[in-house]
mmCIF file of N, CA and C in Angstrom:
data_model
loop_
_atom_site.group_PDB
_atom_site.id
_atom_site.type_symbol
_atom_site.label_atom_id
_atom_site.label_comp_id
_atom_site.label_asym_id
_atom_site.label_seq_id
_atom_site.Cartn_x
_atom_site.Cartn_y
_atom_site.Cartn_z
ATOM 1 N N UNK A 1 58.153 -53.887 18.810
ATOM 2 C CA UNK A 1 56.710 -53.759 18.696
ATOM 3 C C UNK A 1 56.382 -52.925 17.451
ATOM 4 N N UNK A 2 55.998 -53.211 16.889
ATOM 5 C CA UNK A 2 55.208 -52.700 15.370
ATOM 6 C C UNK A 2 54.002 -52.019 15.759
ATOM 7 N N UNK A 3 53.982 -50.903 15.449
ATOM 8 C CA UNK A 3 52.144 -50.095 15.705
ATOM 9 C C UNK A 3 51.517 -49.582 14.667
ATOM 10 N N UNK A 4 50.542 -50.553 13.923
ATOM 11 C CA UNK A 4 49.701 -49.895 13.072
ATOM 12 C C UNK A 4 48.999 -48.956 13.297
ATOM 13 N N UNK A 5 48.947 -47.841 12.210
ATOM 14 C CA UNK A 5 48.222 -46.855 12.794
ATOM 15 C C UNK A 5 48.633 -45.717 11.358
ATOM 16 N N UNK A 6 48.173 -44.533 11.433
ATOM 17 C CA UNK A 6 48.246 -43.813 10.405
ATOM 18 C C UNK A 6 49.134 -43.144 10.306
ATOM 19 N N UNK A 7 49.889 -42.470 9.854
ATOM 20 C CA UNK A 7 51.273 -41.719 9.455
ATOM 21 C C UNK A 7 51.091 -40.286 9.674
ATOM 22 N N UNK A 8 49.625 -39.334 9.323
ATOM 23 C CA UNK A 8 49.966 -38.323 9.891
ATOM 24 C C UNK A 8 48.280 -37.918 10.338
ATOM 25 N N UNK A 9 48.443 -37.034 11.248
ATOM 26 C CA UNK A 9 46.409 -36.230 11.222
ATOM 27 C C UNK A 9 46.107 -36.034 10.059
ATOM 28 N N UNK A 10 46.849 -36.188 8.993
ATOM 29 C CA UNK A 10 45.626 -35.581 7.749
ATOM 30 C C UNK A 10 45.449 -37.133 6.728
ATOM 31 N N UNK A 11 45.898 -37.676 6.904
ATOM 32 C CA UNK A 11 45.234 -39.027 6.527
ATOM 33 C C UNK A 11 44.210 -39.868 7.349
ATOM 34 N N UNK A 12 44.675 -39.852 8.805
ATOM 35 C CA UNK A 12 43.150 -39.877 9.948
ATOM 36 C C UNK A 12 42.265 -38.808 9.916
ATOM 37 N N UNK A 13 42.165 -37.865 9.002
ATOM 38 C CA UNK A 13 40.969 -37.129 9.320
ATOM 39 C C UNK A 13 40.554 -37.586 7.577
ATOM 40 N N UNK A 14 41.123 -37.848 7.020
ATOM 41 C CA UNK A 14 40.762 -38.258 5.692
ATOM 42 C C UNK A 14 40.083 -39.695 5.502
ATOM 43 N N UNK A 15 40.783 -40.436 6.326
ATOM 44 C CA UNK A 15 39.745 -41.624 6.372
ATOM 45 C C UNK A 15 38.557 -41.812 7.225
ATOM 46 N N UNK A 16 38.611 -41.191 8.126
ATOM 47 C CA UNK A 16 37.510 -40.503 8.924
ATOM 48 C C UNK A 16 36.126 -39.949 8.124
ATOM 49 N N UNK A 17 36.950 -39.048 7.176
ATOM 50 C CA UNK A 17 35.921 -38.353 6.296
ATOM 51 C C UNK A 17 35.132 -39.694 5.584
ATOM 52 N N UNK A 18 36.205 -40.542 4.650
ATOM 53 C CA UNK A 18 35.570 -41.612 3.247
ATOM 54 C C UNK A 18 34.824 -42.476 4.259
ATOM 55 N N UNK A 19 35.118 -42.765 5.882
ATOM 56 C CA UNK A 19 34.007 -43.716 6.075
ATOM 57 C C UNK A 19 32.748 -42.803 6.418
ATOM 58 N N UNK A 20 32.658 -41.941 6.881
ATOM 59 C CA UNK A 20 31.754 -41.322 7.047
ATOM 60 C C UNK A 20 30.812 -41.178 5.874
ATOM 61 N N UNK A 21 31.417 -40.998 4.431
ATOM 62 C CA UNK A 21 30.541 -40.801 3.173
ATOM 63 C C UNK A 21 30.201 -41.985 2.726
ATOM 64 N N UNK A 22 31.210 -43.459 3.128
ATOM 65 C CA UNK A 22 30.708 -44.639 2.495
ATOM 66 C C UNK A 22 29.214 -44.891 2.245
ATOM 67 N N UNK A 23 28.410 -44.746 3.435
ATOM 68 C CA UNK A 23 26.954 -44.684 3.000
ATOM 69 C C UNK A 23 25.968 -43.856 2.020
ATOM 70 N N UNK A 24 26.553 -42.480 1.822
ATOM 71 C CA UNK A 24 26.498 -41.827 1.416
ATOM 72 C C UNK A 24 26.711 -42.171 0.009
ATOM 73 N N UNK A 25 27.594 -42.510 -0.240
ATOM 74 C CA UNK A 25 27.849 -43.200 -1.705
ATOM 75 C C UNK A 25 27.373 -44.195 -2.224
ATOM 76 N N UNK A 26 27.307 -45.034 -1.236
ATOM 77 C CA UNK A 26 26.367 -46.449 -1.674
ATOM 78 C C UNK A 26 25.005 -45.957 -2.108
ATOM 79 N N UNK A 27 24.545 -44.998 -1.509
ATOM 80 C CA UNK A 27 22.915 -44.768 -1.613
ATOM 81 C C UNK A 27 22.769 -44.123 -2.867
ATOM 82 N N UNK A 28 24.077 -43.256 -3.485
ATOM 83 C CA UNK A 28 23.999 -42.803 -4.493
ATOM 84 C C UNK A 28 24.235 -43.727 -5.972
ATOM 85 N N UNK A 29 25.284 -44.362 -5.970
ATOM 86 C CA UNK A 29 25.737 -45.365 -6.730
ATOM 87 C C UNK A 29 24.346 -46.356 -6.940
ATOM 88 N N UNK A 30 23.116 -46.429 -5.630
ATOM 89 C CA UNK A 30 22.033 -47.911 -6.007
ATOM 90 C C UNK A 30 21.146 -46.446 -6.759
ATOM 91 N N UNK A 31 20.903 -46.045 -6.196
ATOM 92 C CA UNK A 31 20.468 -44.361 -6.905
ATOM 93 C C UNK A 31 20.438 -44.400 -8.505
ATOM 94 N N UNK A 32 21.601 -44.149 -8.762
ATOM 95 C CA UNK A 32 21.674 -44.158 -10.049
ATOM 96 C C UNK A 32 22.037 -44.983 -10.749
ATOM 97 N N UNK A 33 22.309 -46.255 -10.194
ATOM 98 C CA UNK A 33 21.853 -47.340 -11.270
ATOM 99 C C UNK A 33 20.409 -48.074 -11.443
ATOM 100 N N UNK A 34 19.587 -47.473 -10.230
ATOM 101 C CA UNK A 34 18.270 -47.532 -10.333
ATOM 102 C C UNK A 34 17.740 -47.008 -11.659
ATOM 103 N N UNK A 35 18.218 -45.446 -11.865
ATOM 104 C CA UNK A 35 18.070 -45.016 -13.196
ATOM 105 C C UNK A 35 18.172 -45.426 -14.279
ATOM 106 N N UNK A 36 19.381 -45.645 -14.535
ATOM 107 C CA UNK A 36 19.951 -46.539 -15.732
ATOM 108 C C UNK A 36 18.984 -47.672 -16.385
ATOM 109 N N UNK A 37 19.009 -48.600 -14.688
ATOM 110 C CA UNK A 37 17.994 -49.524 -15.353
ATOM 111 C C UNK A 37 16.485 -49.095 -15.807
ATOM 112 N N UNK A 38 15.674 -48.346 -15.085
ATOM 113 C CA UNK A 38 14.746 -48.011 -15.070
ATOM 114 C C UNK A 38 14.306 -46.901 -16.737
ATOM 115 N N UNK A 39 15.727 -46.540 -17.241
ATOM 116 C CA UNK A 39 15.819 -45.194 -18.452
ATOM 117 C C UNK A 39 15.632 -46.198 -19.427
ATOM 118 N N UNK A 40 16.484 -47.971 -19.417
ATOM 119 C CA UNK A 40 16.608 -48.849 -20.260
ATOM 120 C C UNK A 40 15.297 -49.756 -20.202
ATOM 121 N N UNK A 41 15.044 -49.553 -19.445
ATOM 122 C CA UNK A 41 13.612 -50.121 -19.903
ATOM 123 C C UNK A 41 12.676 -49.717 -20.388
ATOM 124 N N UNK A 42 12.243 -48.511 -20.169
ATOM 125 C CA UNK A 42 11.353 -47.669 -20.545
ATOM 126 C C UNK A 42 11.668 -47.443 -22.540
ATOM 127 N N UNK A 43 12.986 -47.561 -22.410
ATOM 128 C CA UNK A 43 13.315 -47.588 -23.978
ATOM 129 C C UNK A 43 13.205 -48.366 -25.060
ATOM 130 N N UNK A 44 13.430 -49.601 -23.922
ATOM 131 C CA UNK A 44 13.048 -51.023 -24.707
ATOM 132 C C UNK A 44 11.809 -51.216 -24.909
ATOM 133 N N UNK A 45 11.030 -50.856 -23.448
ATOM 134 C CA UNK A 45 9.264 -50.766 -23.700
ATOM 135 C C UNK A 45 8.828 -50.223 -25.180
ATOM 136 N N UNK A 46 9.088 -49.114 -25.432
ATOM 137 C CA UNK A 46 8.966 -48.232 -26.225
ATOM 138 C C UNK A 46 9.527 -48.594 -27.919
ATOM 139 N N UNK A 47 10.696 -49.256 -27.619
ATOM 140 C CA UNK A 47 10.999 -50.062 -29.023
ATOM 141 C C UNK A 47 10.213 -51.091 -29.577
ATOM 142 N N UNK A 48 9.904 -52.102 -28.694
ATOM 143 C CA UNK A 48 8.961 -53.177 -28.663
ATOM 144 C C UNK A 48 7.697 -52.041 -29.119
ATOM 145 N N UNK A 49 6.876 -51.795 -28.472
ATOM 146 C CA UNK A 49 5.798 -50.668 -28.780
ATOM 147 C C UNK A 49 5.653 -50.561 -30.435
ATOM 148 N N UNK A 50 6.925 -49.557 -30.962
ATOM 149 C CA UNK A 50 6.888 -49.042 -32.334
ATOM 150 C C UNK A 50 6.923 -50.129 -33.105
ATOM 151 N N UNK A 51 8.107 -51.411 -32.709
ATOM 152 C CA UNK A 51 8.000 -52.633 -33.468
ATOM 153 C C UNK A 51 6.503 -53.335 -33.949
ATOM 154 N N UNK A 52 5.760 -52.944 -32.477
ATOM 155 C CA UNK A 52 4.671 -53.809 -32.503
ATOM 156 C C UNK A 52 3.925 -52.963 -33.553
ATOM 157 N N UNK A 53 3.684 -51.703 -34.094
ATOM 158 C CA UNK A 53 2.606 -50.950 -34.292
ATOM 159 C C UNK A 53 3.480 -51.162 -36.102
ATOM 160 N N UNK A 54 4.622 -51.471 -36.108
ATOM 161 C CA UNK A 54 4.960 -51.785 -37.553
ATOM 162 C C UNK A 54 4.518 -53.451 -38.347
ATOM 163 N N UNK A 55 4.385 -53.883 -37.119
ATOM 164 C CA UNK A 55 4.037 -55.295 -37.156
ATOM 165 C C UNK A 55 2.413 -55.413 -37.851
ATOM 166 N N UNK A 56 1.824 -54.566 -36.938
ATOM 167 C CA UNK A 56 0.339 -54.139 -36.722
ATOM 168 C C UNK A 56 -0.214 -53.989 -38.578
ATOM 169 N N UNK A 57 0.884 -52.991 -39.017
ATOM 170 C CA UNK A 57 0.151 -53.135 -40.505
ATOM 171 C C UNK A 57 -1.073 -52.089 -40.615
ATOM 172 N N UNK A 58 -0.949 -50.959 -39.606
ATOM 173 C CA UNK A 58 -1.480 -49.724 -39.728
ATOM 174 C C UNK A 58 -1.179 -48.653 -40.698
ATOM 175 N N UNK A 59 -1.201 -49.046 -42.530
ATOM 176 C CA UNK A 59 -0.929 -48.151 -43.528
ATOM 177 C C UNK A 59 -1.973 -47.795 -44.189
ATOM 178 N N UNK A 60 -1.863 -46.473 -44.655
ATOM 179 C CA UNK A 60 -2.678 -45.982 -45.201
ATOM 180 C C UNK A 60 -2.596 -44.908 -46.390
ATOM 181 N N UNK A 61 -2.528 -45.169 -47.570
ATOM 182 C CA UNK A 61 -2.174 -44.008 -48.941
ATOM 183 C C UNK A 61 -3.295 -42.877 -49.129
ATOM 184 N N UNK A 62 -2.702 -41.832 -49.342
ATOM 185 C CA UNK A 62 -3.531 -40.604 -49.466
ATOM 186 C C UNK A 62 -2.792 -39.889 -50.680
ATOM 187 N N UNK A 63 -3.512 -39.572 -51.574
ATOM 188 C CA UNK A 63 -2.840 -38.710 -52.653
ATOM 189 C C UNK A 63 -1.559 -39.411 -53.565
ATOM 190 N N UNK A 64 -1.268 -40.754 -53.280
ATOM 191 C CA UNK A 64 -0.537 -41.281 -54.325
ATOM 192 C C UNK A 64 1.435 -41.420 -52.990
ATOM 193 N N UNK A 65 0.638 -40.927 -51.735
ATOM 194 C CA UNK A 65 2.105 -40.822 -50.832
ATOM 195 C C UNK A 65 0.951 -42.076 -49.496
ATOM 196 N N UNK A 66 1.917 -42.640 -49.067
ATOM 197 C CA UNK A 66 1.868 -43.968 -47.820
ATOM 198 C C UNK A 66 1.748 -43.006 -46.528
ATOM 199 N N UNK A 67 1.236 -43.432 -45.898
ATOM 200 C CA UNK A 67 1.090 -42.969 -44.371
ATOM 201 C C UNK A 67 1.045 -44.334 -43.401
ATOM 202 N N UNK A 68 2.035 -44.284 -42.001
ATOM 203 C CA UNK A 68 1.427 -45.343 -41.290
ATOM 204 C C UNK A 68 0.705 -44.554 -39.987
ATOM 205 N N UNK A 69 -0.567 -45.203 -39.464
ATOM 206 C CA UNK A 69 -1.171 -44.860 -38.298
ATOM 207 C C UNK A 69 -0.302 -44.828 -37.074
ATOM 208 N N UNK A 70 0.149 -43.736 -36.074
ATOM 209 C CA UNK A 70 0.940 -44.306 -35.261
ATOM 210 C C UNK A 70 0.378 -43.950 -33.937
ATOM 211 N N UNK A 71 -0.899 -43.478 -34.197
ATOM 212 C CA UNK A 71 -2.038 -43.356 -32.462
ATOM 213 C C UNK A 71 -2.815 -42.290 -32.685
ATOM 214 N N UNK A 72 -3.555 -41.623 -31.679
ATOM 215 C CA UNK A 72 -4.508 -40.617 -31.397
ATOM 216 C C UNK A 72 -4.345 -39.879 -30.457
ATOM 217 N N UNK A 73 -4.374 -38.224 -31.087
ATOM 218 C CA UNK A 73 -3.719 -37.297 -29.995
ATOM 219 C C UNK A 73 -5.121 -36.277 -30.444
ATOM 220 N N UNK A 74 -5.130 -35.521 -29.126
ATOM 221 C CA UNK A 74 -6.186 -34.483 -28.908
ATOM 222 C C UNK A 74 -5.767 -33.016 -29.810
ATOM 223 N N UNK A 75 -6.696 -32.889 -30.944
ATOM 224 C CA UNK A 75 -6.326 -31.597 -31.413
ATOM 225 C C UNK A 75 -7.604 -30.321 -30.831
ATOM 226 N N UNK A 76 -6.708 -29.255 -30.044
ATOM 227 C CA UNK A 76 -7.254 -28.287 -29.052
ATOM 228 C C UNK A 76 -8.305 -27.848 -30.073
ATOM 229 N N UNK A 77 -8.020 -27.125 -31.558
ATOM 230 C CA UNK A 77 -8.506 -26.584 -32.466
ATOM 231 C C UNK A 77 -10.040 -27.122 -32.766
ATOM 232 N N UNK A 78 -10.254 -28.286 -32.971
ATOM 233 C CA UNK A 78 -11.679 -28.819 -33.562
ATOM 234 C C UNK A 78 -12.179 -29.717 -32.036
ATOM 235 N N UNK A 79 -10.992 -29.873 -30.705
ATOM 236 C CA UNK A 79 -11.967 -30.340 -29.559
ATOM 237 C C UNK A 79 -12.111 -31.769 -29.910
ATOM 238 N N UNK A 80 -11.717 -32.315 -30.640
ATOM 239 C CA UNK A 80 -11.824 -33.763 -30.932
ATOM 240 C C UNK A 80 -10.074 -34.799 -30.645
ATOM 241 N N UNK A 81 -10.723 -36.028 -30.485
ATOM 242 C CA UNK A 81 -9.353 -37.024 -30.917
ATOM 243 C C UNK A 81 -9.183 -37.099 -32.257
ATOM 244 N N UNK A 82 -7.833 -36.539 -32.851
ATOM 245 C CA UNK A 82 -7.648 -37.330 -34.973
ATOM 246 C C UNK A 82 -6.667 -38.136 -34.509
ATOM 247 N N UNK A 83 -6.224 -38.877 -35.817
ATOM 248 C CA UNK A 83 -5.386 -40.011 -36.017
ATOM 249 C C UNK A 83 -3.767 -39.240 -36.236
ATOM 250 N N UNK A 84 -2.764 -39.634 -35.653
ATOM 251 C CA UNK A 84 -1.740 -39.188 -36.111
ATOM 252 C C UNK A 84 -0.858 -40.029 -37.376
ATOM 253 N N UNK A 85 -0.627 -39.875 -37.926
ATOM 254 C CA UNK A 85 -0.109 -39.921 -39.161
ATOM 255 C C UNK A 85 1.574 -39.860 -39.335
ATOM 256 N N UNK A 86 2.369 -40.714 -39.582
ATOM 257 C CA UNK A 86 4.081 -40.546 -39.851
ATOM 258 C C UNK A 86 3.933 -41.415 -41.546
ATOM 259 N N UNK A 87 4.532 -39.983 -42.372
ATOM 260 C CA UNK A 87 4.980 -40.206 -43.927
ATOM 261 C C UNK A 87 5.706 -41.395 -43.932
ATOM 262 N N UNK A 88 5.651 -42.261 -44.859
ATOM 263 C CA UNK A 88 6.533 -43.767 -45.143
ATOM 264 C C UNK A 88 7.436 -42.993 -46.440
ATOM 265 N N UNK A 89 8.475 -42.738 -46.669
ATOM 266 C CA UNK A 89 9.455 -42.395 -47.511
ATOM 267 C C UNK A 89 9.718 -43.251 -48.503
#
């Protein structure tokens, strides 16, 4: 008679333990590839975005140097929306 079974208490309390965490891990592993995907998109969003706003053809020369428009942010100082501005090199 052949009896499967484990070889000593500390490998049955060890597999005991990994099934016990299997869920535990799964939830972590969908977890953080939730992230991943969710970090990669947001990046791509954001590439597409800048692509689009280069596409857009928002330039503007001041003083003999290029500027492109790249949105509108609140300056605390004058209480108003200005244009933000990135130098073209």
């Amino acid at each position: 008679q052949v009896v499967v079974g484990f070889a000593s208490p500390v490998a049955r309390l060890a597999y005991a333990m990994a099934s016990g965490m299997l869920p535990h891990v799964k939830s972590l592993v969908t977890l953080g590839t939730g992230c991943l995907v969710g970090a990669f998109g947001a990046t791509a969003m954001r590439a597409r975005e800048r692509h689009q706003c280069l596409e857009a053809g928002e330039f503007y020369e001041c003083g003999g140097r290029y500027y492109q428009a790249m949105g509108h942010a609140w300056d605390f100082t004058r209480r108003d929306f200005c244009v933000v501005f990135r130098p073209l090199h």
